[in-house]
mmCIF file of C-alpha atoms in Angstrom:
data_model
loop_
_atom_site.group_PDB
_atom_site.id
_atom_site.type_symbol
_atom_site.label_atom_id
_atom_site.label_comp_id
_atom_site.label_asym_id
_atom_site.label_seq_id
_atom_site.Cartn_x
_atom_site.Cartn_y
_atom_site.Cartn_z
ATOM 1 C CA MET A 30 -35.991 53.392 18.472
ATOM 2 C CA THR A 31 -39.120 51.476 17.625
ATOM 3 C CA LYS A 32 -41.047 51.800 14.413
ATOM 4 C CA LEU A 33 -43.913 53.555 16.176
ATOM 5 C CA SER A 34 -41.675 56.086 17.867
ATOM 6 C CA ALA A 35 -39.950 56.860 14.561
ATOM 7 C CA LEU A 36 -43.343 57.573 12.980
ATOM 8 C CA GLU A 37 -44.278 59.705 15.973
ATOM 9 C CA GLU A 38 -41.024 61.651 15.559
ATOM 10 C CA ILE A 39 -41.736 62.242 11.875
ATOM 11 C CA ARG A 40 -45.276 63.354 12.664
ATOM 12 C CA ALA A 41 -44.009 65.728 15.377
ATOM 13 C CA LEU A 42 -41.455 67.143 12.949
ATOM 14 C CA LEU A 43 -44.143 67.717 10.315
ATOM 15 C CA VAL A 44 -46.388 69.433 12.853
ATOM 16 C CA GLN A 45 -43.519 71.556 14.145
ATOM 17 C CA GLY A 46 -42.406 72.537 10.634
ATOM 18 C CA GLY A 47 -45.824 73.651 9.528
ATOM 19 C CA TRP A 48 -47.892 72.903 6.474
ATOM 20 C CA VAL A 49 -45.062 73.664 4.009
ATOM 21 C CA LEU A 50 -43.064 70.560 4.954
ATOM 22 C CA PHE A 51 -45.651 68.283 3.375
ATOM 23 C CA PRO A 52 -45.372 69.774 -0.168
ATOM 24 C CA ILE A 53 -41.578 69.825 0.167
ATOM 25 C CA PHE A 54 -41.669 66.133 1.029
ATOM 26 C CA LEU A 55 -44.014 65.355 -1.884
ATOM 27 C CA ILE A 56 -41.888 67.282 -4.380
ATOM 28 C CA GLY A 57 -38.762 65.482 -3.197
ATOM 29 C CA LEU A 58 -40.451 62.098 -3.437
ATOM 30 C CA PHE A 59 -41.759 62.866 -6.928
ATOM 31 C CA ALA A 60 -38.306 64.007 -8.111
ATOM 32 C CA TRP A 61 -36.644 60.855 -6.756
ATOM 33 C CA ILE A 62 -39.221 58.643 -8.456
ATOM 34 C CA LEU A 63 -38.485 60.415 -11.748
ATOM 35 C CA LEU A 64 -34.734 60.114 -11.190
ATOM 36 C CA PHE A 65 -34.951 56.378 -10.544
ATOM 37 C CA GLU A 66 -37.122 55.930 -13.621
ATOM 38 C CA ARG A 67 -34.594 57.868 -15.730
ATOM 39 C CA TYR A 68 -31.794 55.769 -14.244
ATOM 40 C CA PHE A 69 -33.497 52.578 -15.424
ATOM 41 C CA VAL A 70 -33.927 54.113 -18.891
ATOM 42 C CA TYR A 71 -30.193 54.840 -18.837
ATOM 43 C CA ARG A 72 -29.362 51.277 -17.720
ATOM 44 C CA ARG A 73 -31.497 49.811 -20.511
ATOM 45 C CA ALA A 74 -29.867 52.086 -23.103
ATOM 46 C CA LYS A 75 -26.393 51.263 -21.776
ATOM 47 C CA SER A 76 -26.907 47.516 -22.060
ATOM 48 C CA ARG A 77 -25.296 45.690 -24.944
ATOM 49 C CA GLY A 78 -28.460 43.656 -25.507
ATOM 50 C CA GLU A 79 -31.021 44.139 -28.245
ATOM 51 C CA HIS A 80 -32.697 47.039 -26.398
ATOM 52 C CA GLY A 81 -29.457 48.935 -25.870
ATOM 53 C CA MET A 82 -28.674 52.180 -27.623
ATOM 54 C CA PHE A 83 -25.755 50.834 -29.641
ATOM 55 C CA ALA A 84 -27.771 47.829 -30.830
ATOM 56 C CA THR A 85 -30.570 50.146 -31.966
ATOM 57 C CA LEU A 86 -28.141 52.388 -33.831
ATOM 58 C CA ARG A 87 -26.477 49.360 -35.355
ATOM 59 C CA ARG A 88 -29.848 48.014 -36.572
ATOM 60 C CA SER A 89 -30.741 51.349 -38.125
ATOM 61 C CA ILE A 90 -27.418 51.362 -39.989
ATOM 62 C CA SER A 91 -27.794 47.753 -41.149
ATOM 63 C CA ASP A 92 -31.330 48.368 -42.365
ATOM 64 C CA ALA A 93 -30.324 51.395 -44.452
ATOM 65 C CA VAL A 94 -26.837 50.416 -45.669
ATOM 66 C CA SER A 95 -28.133 49.031 -48.970
ATOM 67 C CA LEU A 96 -29.742 52.416 -49.738
ATOM 68 C CA GLY A 97 -26.495 54.391 -49.544
ATOM 69 C CA ARG A 98 -24.651 56.793 -47.285
ATOM 70 C CA ASN A 99 -27.383 59.462 -47.135
ATOM 71 C CA ALA A 100 -30.000 56.921 -46.111
ATOM 72 C CA VAL A 101 -27.681 55.556 -43.420
ATOM 73 C CA ASP A 102 -26.940 59.060 -42.115
ATOM 74 C CA ASN A 103 -30.635 59.920 -42.017
ATOM 75 C CA SER A 104 -31.528 56.634 -40.341
ATOM 76 C CA LEU A 105 -28.779 57.136 -37.771
ATOM 77 C CA LYS A 106 -29.915 60.689 -37.039
ATOM 78 C CA LEU A 107 -33.514 59.534 -36.688
ATOM 79 C CA ALA A 108 -32.564 56.782 -34.224
ATOM 80 C CA THR A 109 -30.341 59.176 -32.252
ATOM 81 C CA HIS A 110 -33.105 61.762 -32.136
ATOM 82 C CA ALA A 111 -35.529 59.144 -30.797
ATOM 83 C CA TYR A 112 -33.079 58.359 -27.985
ATOM 84 C CA ASP A 113 -32.553 62.043 -27.243
ATOM 85 C CA VAL A 114 -36.301 62.531 -26.896
ATOM 86 C CA GLU A 115 -36.573 59.449 -24.674
ATOM 87 C CA PHE A 116 -33.633 60.515 -22.500
ATOM 88 C CA ASP A 117 -34.726 64.112 -22.024
ATOM 89 C CA LYS A 118 -38.335 63.446 -21.027
ATOM 90 C CA ALA A 119 -38.273 63.989 -17.267
ATOM 91 C CA PHE A 120 -35.141 66.068 -16.708
ATOM 92 C CA PRO A 121 -36.875 69.460 -16.960
ATOM 93 C CA THR A 122 -39.454 68.302 -14.407
ATOM 94 C CA ILE A 123 -36.706 67.065 -12.081
ATOM 95 C CA SER A 124 -34.957 70.429 -12.368
ATOM 96 C CA VAL A 125 -38.192 72.246 -11.558
ATOM 97 C CA CYS A 126 -38.669 70.067 -8.465
ATOM 98 C CA ALA A 127 -35.108 70.809 -7.350
ATOM 99 C CA SER A 128 -35.798 74.533 -7.803
ATOM 100 C CA LEU A 129 -39.178 74.468 -6.082
ATOM 101 C CA ALA A 130 -38.013 72.798 -2.872
ATOM 102 C CA PRO A 131 -35.897 75.760 -1.631
ATOM 103 C CA MET A 132 -38.623 78.171 -2.736
ATOM 104 C CA LEU A 133 -41.141 76.287 -0.606
ATOM 105 C CA GLY A 134 -38.585 76.326 2.207
ATOM 106 C CA LEU A 135 -38.446 80.104 1.873
ATOM 107 C CA LEU A 136 -42.237 80.227 1.948
ATOM 108 C CA GLY A 137 -42.112 78.226 5.178
ATOM 109 C CA THR A 138 -39.571 80.664 6.565
ATOM 110 C CA VAL A 139 -41.874 83.581 5.860
ATOM 111 C CA SER A 140 -44.826 81.656 7.312
ATOM 112 C CA GLY A 141 -42.831 80.924 10.470
ATOM 113 C CA MET A 142 -41.783 84.531 10.868
ATOM 114 C CA VAL A 143 -45.397 85.667 10.436
ATOM 115 C CA HIS A 144 -46.230 83.184 13.191
ATOM 116 C CA VAL A 145 -43.512 84.748 15.383
ATOM 117 C CA PHE A 146 -44.739 88.292 14.842
ATOM 118 C CA ARG A 147 -48.359 87.297 15.434
ATOM 119 C CA THR A 148 -47.318 85.665 18.720
ATOM 120 C CA ILE A 149 -45.337 88.752 19.743
ATOM 121 C CA GLN A 150 -48.324 90.918 18.905
ATOM 122 C CA LEU A 151 -50.670 88.807 21.033
ATOM 123 C CA PHE A 152 -48.420 87.888 23.979
ATOM 124 C CA GLY A 153 -45.432 90.229 23.813
ATOM 125 C CA PHE A 154 -41.862 89.079 24.379
ATOM 126 C CA GLY A 155 -42.668 87.561 27.748
ATOM 127 C CA ASN A 156 -42.908 83.906 26.673
ATOM 128 C CA PRO A 157 -39.936 82.719 24.586
ATOM 129 C CA VAL A 158 -41.478 79.242 24.169
ATOM 130 C CA LEU A 159 -44.283 80.675 22.043
ATOM 131 C CA ILE A 160 -41.817 82.625 19.924
ATOM 132 C CA ALA A 161 -39.584 79.580 19.537
ATOM 133 C CA ASP A 162 -42.370 77.671 17.777
ATOM 134 C CA GLY A 163 -42.475 80.167 14.909
ATOM 135 C CA ILE A 164 -38.696 80.338 14.659
ATOM 136 C CA SER A 165 -38.525 76.555 14.663
ATOM 137 C CA GLU A 166 -41.104 76.417 11.850
ATOM 138 C CA ALA A 167 -39.070 78.918 9.845
ATOM 139 C CA LEU A 168 -35.787 77.075 10.284
ATOM 140 C CA LEU A 169 -37.180 73.576 9.708
ATOM 141 C CA THR A 170 -38.794 74.479 6.407
ATOM 142 C CA THR A 171 -35.673 76.230 5.153
ATOM 143 C CA GLN A 172 -33.572 73.253 6.125
ATOM 144 C CA ALA A 173 -36.022 70.789 4.549
ATOM 145 C CA GLY A 174 -36.134 72.716 1.261
ATOM 146 C CA LEU A 175 -32.352 72.730 0.998
ATOM 147 C CA LEU A 176 -31.961 69.112 2.108
ATOM 148 C CA VAL A 177 -34.440 68.008 -0.548
ATOM 149 C CA SER A 178 -32.941 70.152 -3.295
ATOM 150 C CA PHE A 179 -29.201 69.475 -3.000
ATOM 151 C CA PRO A 180 -29.200 65.694 -3.515
ATOM 152 C CA ILE A 181 -31.710 65.988 -6.354
ATOM 153 C CA VAL A 182 -29.526 68.514 -8.161
ATOM 154 C CA LEU A 183 -26.424 66.358 -7.672
ATOM 155 C CA ALA A 184 -28.153 63.151 -8.799
ATOM 156 C CA ASN A 185 -29.735 64.916 -11.769
ATOM 157 C CA ASN A 186 -26.392 66.318 -12.937
ATOM 158 C CA GLN A 187 -24.649 62.980 -12.442
ATOM 159 C CA LEU A 188 -27.263 61.142 -14.481
ATOM 160 C CA LEU A 189 -27.228 63.767 -17.234
ATOM 161 C CA ASN A 190 -23.431 63.464 -17.463
ATOM 162 C CA ARG A 191 -23.701 59.676 -17.699
ATOM 163 C CA LEU A 192 -26.314 59.959 -20.437
ATOM 164 C CA ASN A 193 -24.221 62.454 -22.400
ATOM 165 C CA ASN A 194 -21.166 60.199 -22.126
ATOM 166 C CA LEU A 195 -23.225 57.206 -23.247
ATOM 167 C CA LYS A 196 -24.614 59.116 -26.229
ATOM 168 C CA ALA A 197 -21.126 60.246 -27.263
ATOM 169 C CA LYS A 198 -19.714 56.728 -26.929
ATOM 170 C CA CYS A 199 -22.574 55.112 -28.852
ATOM 171 C CA TRP A 200 -22.410 57.776 -31.559
ATOM 172 C CA LYS A 201 -18.686 57.138 -32.004
ATOM 173 C CA GLU A 202 -19.186 53.364 -32.184
ATOM 174 C CA ALA A 203 -22.116 53.800 -34.576
ATOM 175 C CA LEU A 204 -20.043 55.965 -36.908
ATOM 176 C CA GLN A 205 -17.267 53.369 -36.894
ATOM 177 C CA PHE A 206 -19.794 50.630 -37.642
ATOM 178 C CA GLU A 207 -21.314 52.785 -40.401
ATOM 179 C CA ASN A 208 -17.926 53.235 -42.050
ATOM 180 C CA GLU A 209 -17.241 49.502 -41.837
ATOM 181 C CA GLN A 210 -20.616 48.625 -43.324
ATOM 182 C CA LEU A 211 -20.378 51.164 -46.129
ATOM 183 C CA SER A 212 -16.838 50.107 -47.036
ATOM 184 C CA VAL A 213 -18.013 46.472 -47.251
ATOM 185 C CA GLU A 214 -21.052 47.546 -49.309
ATOM 186 C CA GLU A 215 -18.904 49.545 -51.750
ATOM 187 C CA LYS A 216 -16.623 46.584 -52.465
#
């Protein structure tokens, strides 16, 4: 299959599926862009370098250890809160995109069925090819909405689980580091 014929196939599919396929495609693309961006935020936070989450928590502890336990706890909570805000930025939008795709697919289904009934009204049941166009539109949009939504939901949940595990791990390591630093400071 050549590049041109693949583009022609995609164009034919979009025409056959009706106008609703284009917003479904755009919503899916937007959600995947957000997911990849969130994944890179996760990778940066997971790193053990100076921009990683544990290094940031460690710095906040080191900076406040001379001020006492309450200052360290407050500094640690502030740094953790900043990461929580950074992590949670796009996830509600991704979830909305994953929810909208099947809804748009349903809208395409209704649009296709309206097309079918309009064709039946104008031409009767005599020409199944005309009826098949509306049914095809209905089925393609439903399929597209579900095919866009499922992988987004799975990827979103996977990334959220990874982030939650990272936060728990870094919090545990930060508390251990805090105890070490405060015990050294008290001596």
